[in-house]
C-alpha positions in Angstrom: -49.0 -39.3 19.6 -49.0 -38.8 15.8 -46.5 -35.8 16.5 -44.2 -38.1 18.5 -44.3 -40.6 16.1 -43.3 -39.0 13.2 -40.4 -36.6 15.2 -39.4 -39.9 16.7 -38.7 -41.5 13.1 -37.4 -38.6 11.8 -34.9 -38.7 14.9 -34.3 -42.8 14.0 -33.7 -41.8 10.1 -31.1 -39.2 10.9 -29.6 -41.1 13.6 -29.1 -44.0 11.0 -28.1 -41.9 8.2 -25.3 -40.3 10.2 -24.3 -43.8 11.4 -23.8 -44.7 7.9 -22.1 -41.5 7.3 -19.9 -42.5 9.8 -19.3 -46.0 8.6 -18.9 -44.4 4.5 -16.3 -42.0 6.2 -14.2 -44.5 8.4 -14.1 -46.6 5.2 -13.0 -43.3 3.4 -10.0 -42.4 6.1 -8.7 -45.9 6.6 -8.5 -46.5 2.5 -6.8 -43.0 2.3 -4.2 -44.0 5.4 -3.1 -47.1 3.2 -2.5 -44.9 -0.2 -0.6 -42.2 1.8 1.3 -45.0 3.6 2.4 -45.9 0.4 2.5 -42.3 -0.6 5.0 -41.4 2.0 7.2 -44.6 1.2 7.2 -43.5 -2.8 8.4 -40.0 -1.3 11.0 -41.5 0.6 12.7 -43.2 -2.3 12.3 -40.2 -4.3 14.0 -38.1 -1.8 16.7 -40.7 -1.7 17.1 -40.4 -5.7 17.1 -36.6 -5.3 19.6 -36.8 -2.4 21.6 -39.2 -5.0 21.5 -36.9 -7.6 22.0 -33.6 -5.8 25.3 -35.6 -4.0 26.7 -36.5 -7.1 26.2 -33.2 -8.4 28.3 -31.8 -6.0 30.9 -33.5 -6.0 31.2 -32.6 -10.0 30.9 -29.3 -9.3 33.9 -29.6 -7.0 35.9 -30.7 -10.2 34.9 -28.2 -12.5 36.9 -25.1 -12.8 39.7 -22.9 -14.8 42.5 -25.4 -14.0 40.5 -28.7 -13.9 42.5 -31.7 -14.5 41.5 -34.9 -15.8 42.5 -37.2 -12.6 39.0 -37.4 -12.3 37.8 -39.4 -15.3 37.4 -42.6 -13.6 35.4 -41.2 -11.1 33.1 -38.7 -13.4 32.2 -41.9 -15.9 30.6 -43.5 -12.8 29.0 -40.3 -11.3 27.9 -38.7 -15.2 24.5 -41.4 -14.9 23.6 -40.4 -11.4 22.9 -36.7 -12.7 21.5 -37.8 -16.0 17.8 -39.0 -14.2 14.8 -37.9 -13.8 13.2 -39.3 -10.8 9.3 -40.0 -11.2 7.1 -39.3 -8.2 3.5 -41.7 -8.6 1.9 -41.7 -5.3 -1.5 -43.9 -5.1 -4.2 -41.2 -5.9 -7.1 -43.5 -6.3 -8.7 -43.3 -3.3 -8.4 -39.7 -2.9 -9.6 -38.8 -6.8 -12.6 -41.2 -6.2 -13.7 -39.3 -3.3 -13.0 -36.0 -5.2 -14.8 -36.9 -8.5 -17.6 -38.6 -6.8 -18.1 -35.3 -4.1 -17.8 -38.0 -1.2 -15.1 -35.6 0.4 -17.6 -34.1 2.3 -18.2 -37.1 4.5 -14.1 -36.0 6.1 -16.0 -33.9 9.0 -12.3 -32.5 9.8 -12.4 -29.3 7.7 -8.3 -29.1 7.6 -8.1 -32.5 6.6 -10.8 -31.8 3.8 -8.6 -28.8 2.6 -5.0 -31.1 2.8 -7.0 -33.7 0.7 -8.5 -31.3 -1.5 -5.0 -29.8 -2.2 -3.0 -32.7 -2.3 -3.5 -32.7 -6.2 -2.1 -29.5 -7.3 0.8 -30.0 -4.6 2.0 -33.3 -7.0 0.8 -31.3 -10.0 3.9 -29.0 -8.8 6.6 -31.8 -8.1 5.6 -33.1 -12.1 6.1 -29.7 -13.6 9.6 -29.9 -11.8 10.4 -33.1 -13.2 8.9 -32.5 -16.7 11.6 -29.4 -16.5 14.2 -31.7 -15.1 13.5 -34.1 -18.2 13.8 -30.9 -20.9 16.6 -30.1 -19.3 18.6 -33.8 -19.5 17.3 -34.5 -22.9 17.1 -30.8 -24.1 20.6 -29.7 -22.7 22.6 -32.1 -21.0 22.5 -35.0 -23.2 23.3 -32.8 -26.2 26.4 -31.5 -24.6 27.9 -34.4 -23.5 26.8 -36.2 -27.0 28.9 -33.2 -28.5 31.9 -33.4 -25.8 32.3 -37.2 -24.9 32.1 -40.6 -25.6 29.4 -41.5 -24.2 30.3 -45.3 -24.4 32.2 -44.7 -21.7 30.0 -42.4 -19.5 26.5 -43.9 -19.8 24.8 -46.6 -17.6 25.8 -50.0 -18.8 28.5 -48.4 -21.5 31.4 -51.0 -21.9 34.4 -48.7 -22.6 35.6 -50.0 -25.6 35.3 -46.4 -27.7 38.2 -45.4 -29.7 37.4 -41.9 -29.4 38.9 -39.8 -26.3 37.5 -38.6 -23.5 38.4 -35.1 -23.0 37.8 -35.1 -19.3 39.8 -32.2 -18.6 38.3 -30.1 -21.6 34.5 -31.2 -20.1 35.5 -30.4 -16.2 36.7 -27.0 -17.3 34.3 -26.0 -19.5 31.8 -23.2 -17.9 28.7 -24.7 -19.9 29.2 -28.0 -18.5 29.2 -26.6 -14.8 26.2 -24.8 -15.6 24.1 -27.7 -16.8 25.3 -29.4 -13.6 24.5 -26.9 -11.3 
């Protein structure tokens, strides 16, 4: 009867402990569906930005050339800003770095999802190092040419115009270095 008893309550303690396991873990996966809800949405806009940039890019690179002409200026001062960002990707984390730091990942039963989780880090740890080489690039390259080319009163986000130095559109669509820092 002793024997019973005390197999019986160790049945009842892991029954409960597992329930609560089960409650910690549903808590777990719903808080981590809101941050990668908004994950996803912070992906979709940066997608858009990079679509943006990658667009106007393009259509640059369609200018540039040996016998570029400068019918373009007009045009190029509006697109010149939409290649001169650096998008920033900051999906909600918290969730997922409390349950890494704290070692509460291992109430996920679903071994995939565990691993995804457990990755998801180092995937964003990739997209920064691309826009940390993005950023070199725009403030290391980019914005030094065109400060050495072009007005950039006339070219930059908000500039009014109202330089008295020229634009040399036609000098800055056929110059080789120029294509290469937009491509």
């Amino acid at each position: 009867m002793i024997l019973v008893s005390i197999l019986l309550a160790f049945g009842i303690d892991a029954w409960w402990d597992a329930t609560q396991d089960r409650g910690e873990e549903r808590q777990a996966l719903m808080a981590l569906a809101a941050d990668f809800g908004s994950a996803a949405q912070a992906a979709d806009e940066y997608g858009l930005v990079m679509d943006s940039i990658a667009e106007a890019a393009n259509i640059i690179l369609g200018w540039t050339g040996p016998v570029a002409h400068g019918d373009y200026a007009d045009s190029l001062a509006l697109l010149t800003p939409a290649i001169a960002r650096v998008p920033d990707f900051q999906p909600p984390m918290g969730t997922l770095q409390a349950l890494l730091g704290s070692g509460d990942l291992s109430l996920i039963r679903s071994d995939s999802l565990r691993a995804a989780l457990a990755s998801f880090p180092s995937q964003v740890a990739r997209i920064k190092t691309t826009e940390s080489y993005g950023a070199e690039l725009l403030f290391g390259e980019i914005y030094p040419y065109l400060n050495r080319s072009i007005p950039l009163r006339n070219f930059a986000r908000g500039g009014d115009g109202g330089t008295r130095f020229d634009s040399d559109v036609e000098g800055l669509l056929r110059s080789l270095e120029f294509e290469n820092l937009v491509q």
